Short mmCIF file of C-alpha atoms in Angstrom, two decimals:
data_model
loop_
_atom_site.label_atom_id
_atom_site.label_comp_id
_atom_site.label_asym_id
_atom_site.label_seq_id
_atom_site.Cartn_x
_atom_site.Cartn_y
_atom_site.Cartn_z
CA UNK A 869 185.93 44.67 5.16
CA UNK A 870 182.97 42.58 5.33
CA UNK A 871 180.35 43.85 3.03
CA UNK A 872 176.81 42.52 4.10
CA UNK A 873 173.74 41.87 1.63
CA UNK A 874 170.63 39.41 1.58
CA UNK A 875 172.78 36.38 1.20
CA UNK A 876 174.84 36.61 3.82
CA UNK A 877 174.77 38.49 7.02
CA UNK A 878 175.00 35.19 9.17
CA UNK A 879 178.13 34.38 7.71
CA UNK A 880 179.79 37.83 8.39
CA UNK A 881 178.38 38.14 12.17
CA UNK A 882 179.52 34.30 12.57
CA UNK A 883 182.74 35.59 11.60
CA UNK A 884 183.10 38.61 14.30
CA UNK A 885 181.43 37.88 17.07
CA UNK A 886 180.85 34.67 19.36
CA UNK A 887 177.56 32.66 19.35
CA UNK A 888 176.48 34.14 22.67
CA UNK A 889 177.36 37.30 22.06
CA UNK A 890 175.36 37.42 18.62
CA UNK A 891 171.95 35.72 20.58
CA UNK A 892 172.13 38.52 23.37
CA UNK A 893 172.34 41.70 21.24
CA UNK A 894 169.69 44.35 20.70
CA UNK A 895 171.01 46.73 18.38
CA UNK A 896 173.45 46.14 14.73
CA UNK A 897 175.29 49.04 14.29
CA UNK A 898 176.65 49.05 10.18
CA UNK A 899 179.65 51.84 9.39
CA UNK A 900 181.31 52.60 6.72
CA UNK A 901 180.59 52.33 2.63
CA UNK A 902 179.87 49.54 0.68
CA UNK A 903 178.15 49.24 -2.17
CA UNK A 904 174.05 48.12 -2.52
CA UNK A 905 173.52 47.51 1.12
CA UNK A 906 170.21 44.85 0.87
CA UNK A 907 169.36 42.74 3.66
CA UNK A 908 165.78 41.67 1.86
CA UNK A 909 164.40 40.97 -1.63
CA UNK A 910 161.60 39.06 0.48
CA UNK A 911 160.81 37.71 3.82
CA UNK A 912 162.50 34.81 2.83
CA UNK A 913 165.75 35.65 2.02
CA UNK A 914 168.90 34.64 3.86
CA UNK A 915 169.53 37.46 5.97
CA UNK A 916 166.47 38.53 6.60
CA UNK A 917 165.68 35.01 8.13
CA UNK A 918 168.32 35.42 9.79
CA UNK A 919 167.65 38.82 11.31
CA UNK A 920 164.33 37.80 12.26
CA UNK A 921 165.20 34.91 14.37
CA UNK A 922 167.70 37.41 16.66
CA UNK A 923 166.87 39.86 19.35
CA UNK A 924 167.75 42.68 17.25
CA UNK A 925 165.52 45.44 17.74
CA UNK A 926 167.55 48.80 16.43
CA UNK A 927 169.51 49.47 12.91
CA UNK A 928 172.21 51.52 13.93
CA UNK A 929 173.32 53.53 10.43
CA UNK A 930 174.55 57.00 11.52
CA UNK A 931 177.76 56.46 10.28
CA UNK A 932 176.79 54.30 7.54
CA UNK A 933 178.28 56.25 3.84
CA UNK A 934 177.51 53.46 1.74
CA UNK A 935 174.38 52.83 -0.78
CA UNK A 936 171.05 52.23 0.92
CA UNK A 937 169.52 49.94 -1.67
CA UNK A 938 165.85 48.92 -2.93
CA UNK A 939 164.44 46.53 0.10
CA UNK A 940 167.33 47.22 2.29
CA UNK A 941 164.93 46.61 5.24
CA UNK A 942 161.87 45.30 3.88
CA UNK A 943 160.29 42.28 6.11
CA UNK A 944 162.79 42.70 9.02
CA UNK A 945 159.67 41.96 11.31
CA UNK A 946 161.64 42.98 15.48
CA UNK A 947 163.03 46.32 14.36
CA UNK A 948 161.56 49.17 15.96
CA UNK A 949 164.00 51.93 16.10
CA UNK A 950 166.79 52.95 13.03
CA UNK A 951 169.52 55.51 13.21
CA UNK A 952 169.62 56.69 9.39
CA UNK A 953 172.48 59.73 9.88
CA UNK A 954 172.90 62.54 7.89
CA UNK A 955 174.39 60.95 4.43
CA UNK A 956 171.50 58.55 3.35
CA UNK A 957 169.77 60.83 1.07
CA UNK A 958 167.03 59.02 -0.25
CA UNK A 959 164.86 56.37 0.82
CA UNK A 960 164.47 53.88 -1.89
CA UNK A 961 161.51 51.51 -3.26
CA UNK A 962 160.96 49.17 -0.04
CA UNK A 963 163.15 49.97 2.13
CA UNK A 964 161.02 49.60 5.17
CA UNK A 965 158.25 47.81 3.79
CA UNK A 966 157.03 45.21 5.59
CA UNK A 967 158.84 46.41 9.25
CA UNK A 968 156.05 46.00 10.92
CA UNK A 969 157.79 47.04 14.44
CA UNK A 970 159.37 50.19 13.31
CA UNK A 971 158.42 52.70 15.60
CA UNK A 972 161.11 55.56 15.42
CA UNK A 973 163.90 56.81 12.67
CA UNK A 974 166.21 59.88 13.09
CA UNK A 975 170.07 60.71 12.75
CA UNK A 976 171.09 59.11 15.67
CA UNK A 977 170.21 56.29 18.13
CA UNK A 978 170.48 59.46 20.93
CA UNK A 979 168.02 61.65 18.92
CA UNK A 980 165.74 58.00 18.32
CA UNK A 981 165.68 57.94 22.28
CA UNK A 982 164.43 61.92 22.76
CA UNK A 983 161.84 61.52 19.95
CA UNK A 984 160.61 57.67 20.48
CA UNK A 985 157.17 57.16 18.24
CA UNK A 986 158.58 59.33 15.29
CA UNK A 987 159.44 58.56 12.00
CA UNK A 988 161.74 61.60 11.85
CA UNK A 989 162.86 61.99 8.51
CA UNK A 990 163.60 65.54 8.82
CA UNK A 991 166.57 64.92 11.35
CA UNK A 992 168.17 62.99 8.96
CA UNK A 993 169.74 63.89 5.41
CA UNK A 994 166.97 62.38 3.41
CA UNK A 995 165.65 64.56 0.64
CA UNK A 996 163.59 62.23 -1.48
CA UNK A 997 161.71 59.01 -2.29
CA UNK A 998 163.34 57.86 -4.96
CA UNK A 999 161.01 54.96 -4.85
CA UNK A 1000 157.55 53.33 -4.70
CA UNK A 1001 156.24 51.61 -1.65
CA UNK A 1002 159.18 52.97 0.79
CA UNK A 1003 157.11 52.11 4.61
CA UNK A 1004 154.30 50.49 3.07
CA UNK A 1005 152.71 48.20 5.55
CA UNK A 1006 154.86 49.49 8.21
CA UNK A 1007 151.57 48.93 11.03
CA UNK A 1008 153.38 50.64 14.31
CA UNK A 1009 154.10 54.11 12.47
CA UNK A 1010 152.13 56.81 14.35
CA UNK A 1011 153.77 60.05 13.14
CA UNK A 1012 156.11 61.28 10.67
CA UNK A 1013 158.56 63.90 9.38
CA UNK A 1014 159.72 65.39 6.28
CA UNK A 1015 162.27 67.58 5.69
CA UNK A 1016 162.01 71.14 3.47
CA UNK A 1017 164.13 69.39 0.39
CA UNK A 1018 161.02 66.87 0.27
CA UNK A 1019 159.27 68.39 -2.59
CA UNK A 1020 157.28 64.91 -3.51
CA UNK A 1021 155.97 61.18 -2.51
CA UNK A 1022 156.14 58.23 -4.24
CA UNK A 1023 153.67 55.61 -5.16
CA UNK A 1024 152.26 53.79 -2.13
CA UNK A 1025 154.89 54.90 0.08
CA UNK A 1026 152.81 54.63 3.44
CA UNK A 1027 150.00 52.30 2.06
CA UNK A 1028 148.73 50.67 4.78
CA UNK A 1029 150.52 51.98 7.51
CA UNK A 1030 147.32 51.13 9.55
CA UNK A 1031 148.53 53.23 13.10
CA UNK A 1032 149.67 55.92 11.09
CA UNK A 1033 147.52 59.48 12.25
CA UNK A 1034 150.24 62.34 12.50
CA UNK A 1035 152.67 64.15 9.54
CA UNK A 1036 154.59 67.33 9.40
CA UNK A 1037 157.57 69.22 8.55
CA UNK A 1038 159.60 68.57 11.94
CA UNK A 1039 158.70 67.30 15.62
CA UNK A 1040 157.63 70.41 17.07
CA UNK A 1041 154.60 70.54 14.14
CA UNK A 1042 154.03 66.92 14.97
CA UNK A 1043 153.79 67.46 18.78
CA UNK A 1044 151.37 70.87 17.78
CA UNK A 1045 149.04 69.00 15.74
CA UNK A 1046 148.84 64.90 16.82
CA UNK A 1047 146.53 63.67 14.88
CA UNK A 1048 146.82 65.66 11.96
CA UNK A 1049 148.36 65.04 8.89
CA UNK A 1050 149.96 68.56 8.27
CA UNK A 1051 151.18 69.28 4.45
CA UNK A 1052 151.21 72.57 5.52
CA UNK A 1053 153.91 72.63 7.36
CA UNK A 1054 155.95 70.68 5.05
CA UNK A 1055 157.20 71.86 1.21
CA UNK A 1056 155.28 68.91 -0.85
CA UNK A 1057 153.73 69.84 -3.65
CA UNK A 1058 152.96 66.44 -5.07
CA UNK A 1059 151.13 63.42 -3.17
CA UNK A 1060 151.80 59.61 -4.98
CA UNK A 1061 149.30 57.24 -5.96
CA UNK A 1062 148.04 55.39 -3.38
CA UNK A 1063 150.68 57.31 -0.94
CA UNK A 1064 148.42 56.48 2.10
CA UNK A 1065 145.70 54.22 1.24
CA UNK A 1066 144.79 52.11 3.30
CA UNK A 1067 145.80 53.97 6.24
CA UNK A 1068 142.91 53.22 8.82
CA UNK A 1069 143.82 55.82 11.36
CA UNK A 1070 143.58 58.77 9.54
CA UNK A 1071 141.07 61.33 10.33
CA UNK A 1072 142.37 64.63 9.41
CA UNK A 1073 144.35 66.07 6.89
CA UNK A 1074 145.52 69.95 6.41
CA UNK A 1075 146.77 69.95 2.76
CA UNK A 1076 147.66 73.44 2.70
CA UNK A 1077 147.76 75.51 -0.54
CA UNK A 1078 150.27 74.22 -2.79
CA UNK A 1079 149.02 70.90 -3.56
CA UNK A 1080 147.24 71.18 -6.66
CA UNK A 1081 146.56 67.27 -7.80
CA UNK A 1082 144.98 64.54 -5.77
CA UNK A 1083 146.63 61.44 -7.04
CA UNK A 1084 144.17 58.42 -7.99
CA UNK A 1085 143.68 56.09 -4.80
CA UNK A 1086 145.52 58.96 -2.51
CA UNK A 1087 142.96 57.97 0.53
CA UNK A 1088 141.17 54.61 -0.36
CA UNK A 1089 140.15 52.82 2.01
CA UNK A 1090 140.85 55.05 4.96
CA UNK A 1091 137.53 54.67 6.54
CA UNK A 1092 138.06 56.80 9.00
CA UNK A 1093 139.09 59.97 7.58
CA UNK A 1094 136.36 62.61 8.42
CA UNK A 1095 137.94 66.54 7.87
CA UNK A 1096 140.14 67.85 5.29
CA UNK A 1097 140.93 71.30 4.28
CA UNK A 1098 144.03 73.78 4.45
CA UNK A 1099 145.09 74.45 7.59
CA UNK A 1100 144.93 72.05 10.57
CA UNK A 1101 143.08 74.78 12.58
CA UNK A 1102 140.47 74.54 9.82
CA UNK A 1103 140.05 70.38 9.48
CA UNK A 1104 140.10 70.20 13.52
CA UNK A 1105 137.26 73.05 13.36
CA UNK A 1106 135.01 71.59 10.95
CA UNK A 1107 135.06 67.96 11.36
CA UNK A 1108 133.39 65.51 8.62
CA UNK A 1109 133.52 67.89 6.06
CA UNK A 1110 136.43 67.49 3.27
CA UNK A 1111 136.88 70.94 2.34
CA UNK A 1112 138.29 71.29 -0.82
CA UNK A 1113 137.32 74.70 -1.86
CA UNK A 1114 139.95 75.82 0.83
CA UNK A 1115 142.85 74.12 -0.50
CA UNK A 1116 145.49 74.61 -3.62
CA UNK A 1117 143.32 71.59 -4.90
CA UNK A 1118 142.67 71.75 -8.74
CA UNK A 1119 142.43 68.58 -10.52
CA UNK A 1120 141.22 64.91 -9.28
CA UNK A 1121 143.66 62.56 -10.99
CA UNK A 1122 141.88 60.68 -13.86
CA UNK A 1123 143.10 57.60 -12.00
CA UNK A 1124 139.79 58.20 -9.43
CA UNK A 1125 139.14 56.70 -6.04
CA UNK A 1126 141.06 59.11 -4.22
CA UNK A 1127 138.39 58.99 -0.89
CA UNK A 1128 137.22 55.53 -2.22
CA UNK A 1129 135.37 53.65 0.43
CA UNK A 1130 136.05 56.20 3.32
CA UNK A 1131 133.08 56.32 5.70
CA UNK A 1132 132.99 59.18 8.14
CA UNK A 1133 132.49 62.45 6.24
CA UNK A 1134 129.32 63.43 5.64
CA UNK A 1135 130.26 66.72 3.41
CA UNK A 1136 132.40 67.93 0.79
CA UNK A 1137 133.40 71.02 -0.85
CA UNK A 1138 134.63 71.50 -4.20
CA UNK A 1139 136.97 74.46 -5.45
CA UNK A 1140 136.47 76.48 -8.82
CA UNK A 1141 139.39 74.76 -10.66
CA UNK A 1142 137.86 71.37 -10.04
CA UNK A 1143 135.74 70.30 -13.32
CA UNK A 1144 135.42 66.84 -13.40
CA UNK A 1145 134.89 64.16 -11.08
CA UNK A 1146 137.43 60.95 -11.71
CA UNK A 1147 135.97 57.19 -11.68
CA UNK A 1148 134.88 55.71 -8.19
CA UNK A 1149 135.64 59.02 -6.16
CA UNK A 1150 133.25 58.77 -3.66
CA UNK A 1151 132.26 55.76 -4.32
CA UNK A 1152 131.76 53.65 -1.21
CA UNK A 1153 131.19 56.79 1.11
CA UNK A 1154 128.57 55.93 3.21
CA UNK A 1155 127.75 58.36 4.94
CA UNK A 1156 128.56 61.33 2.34
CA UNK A 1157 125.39 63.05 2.01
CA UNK A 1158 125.78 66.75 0.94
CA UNK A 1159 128.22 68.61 -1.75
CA UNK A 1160 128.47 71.68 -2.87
CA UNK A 1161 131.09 74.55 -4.10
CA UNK A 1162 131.83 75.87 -0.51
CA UNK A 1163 131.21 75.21 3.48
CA UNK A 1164 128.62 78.10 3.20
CA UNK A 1165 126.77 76.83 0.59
CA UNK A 1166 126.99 73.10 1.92
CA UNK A 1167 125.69 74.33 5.30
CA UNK A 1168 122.39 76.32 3.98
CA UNK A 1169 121.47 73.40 1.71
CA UNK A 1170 122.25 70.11 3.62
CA UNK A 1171 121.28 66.93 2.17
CA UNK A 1172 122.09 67.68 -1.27
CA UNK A 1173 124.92 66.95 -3.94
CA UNK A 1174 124.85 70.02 -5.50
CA UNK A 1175 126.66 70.15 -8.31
CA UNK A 1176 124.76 72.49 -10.06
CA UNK A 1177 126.56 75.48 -8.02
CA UNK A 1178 130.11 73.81 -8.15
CA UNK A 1179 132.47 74.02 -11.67
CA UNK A 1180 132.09 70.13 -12.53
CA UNK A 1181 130.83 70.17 -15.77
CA UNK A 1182 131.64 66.24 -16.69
CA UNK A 1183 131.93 62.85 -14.97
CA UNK A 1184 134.27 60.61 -16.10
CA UNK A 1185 133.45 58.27 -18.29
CA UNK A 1186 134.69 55.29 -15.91
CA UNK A 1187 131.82 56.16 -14.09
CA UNK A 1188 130.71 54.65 -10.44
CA UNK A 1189 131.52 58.58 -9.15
CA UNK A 1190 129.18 58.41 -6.30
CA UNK A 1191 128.79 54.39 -5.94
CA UNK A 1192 127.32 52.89 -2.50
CA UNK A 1193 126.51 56.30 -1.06
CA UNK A 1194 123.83 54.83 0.67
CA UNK A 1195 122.83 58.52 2.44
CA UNK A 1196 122.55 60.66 -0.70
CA UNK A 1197 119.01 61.66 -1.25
CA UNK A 1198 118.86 64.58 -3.50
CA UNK A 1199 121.09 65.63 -6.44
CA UNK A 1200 121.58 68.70 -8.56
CA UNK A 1201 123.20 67.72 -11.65
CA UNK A 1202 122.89 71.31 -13.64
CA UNK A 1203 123.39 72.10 -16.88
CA UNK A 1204 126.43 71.73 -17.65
CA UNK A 1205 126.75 67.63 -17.08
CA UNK A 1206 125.41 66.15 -20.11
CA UNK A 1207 125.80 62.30 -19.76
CA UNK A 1208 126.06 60.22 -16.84
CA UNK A 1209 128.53 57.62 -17.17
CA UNK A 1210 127.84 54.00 -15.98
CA UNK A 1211 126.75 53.11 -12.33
CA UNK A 1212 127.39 56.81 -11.03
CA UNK A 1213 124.49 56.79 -8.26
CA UNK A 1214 124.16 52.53 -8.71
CA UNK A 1215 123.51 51.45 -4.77
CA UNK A 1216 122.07 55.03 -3.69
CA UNK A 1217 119.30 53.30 -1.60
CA UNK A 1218 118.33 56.47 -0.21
CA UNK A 1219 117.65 58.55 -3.14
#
């Protein structure tokens, strides 16, 4: 009977509850349907002001069969722990953006309680991101979940989730692999622009076989991602080396910078169906240092980007490919790479 949206959530729990009671609670449990269900357009909106400046640490919206709306959540700064339930289907542009608490999501507050830590997406009835930018900035995320009908991820939609290290298809893959950011265990098949840039606690990635585009900006600015291949057995076994040769990997978006500015792999490996290298890919990469078409081939020839023995037979024209790799020393260009586009080696000092 009392629909709530930004404007005016003080109003409605002004008119149920007393003062004191409102000051001492922990935990706003929302039931029922109602339509466009928005606490937030901004930080400064009505009722998210006014959620801030409670003791409200848990969204409780298990029973909730309403419409989850763009921003429903987005700046609500204390809450750490949200009950989604079983008929919110799709997380929408913003929702969580800016919930820099939030810890823990699952069906119910019970569930929340078992599995503290975990964004567990796969416990609830979510099946898609049916928008951009859905947890960006959400800094206290360690781990998430996806369920099988999650075939995709938006834009952005864990940019700079700075604690964020762990990913998988349910908790038990989570719990198998910490750490690891396990595709393979999950049904994606497509990766958003941007989806975790940004993310400063990454360091290894399994992206299994049946992701065959790297989306532009997919890992900038995660310094500290060091191993990717297929499985999480084979990132955890051959740290520093991004191994794409083992992966569904075909195409680098045209957008670039996918590892821009990343800073602990020294190695990479590119697969067959991989013949051009986007703007600003490596660029950035300090420590990079040796490529080549597989970990074999990388191993007996250290100290070399080889592309002579991969299948890149262009750089983009945007150039800056291999920008500020200030360990690269030797390069084998080939024959098949007939211009250089602008600044592709500019700030090598070591070559």
């Amino acid at each position: 009977d009392n629909p709530i949206n930004w404007a005016n959530l003080e109003t409605v729990l002004k008119s149920l509850f007393s003062e004191e009671d409102i000051a001492s609670a922990t935990t706003l449990k929302i039931v029922g349907g109602q339509n466009r269900f928005q606490l937030s357009g901004s930080s400064t909106t009505p009722s998210m002001t006014y959620l801030n400046s409670l003791n409200i640490t848990t969204i409780d919206l298990s029973t909730f069969t309403g419409e989850f709306y763009a921003y429903a959540l987005a700046n609500a700064k204390n809450i750490t722990t949200v009950a989604l339930g079983t008929n919110i289907t799709a997380i929408p542009a913003s929702a969580f953006a800016g919930c820099t608490s939030l810890t823990t999501v699952s069906d119910t507050l019970g569930n929340a309680a078992v599995n503290p830590g975990i964004v567990d997406l796969a416990s609830t009835g979510v099946t898609q991101f049916s928008g951009m930018q859905s947890f960006r900035g959400c800094s206290s995320i360690t781990a998430v979940t996806v369920g099988p009908d999650v075939s995709s991820l938006n834009y952005d939609v864990f940019g700079a989730c700075s604690s964020l290290t762990t990913f998988g298809g349910s908790v038990a893959d989570v719990r198998a692999y910490p750490g690891v950011l396990d595709f393979s265990s999950t049904n994606l098949t497509a990766l958003g622009q941007s989806a975790f840039s940004q993310c400063s606690s990454i360091t290894t990635v399994a992206l299994g076989k049946n992701i065959e585009v790297l989306p532009g900006n997919l890992f900038t600015d995660s310094k500290a991602l060091s191993s990717v291949s297929d499985t999480p057995e084979h990132a955890l076994a051959n740290s520093k080396v991004i191994d794409l040769e083992k992966t569904g990997v075909t195409t680098l978006d045209a957008a670039g910078r996918q590892f821009a500015n990343n800073e602990a792999f020294t190695t990479v490996t590119l697969g067959p169906g991989i013949k051009q290298l986007p703007g600003n890919v490596f660029a950035g990469c300090k420590a990079l240092r040796t490529l080549s078409d597989s970990l074999i081939n990388a191993t007996a020839n250290p100290n070399v980007i080889d592309l002579e023995k991969t299948a890149v037979a262009s750089l983009d024209e945007s150039g800056w490919q291999f920008a500020n790799c200030w360990n690269i020393t030797t390069v084998a260009l080939g024959t098949d790479i007939t211009v250089l586009p602008p600044y592709v080696f500019t700030g090598c000092l070591s070559m």
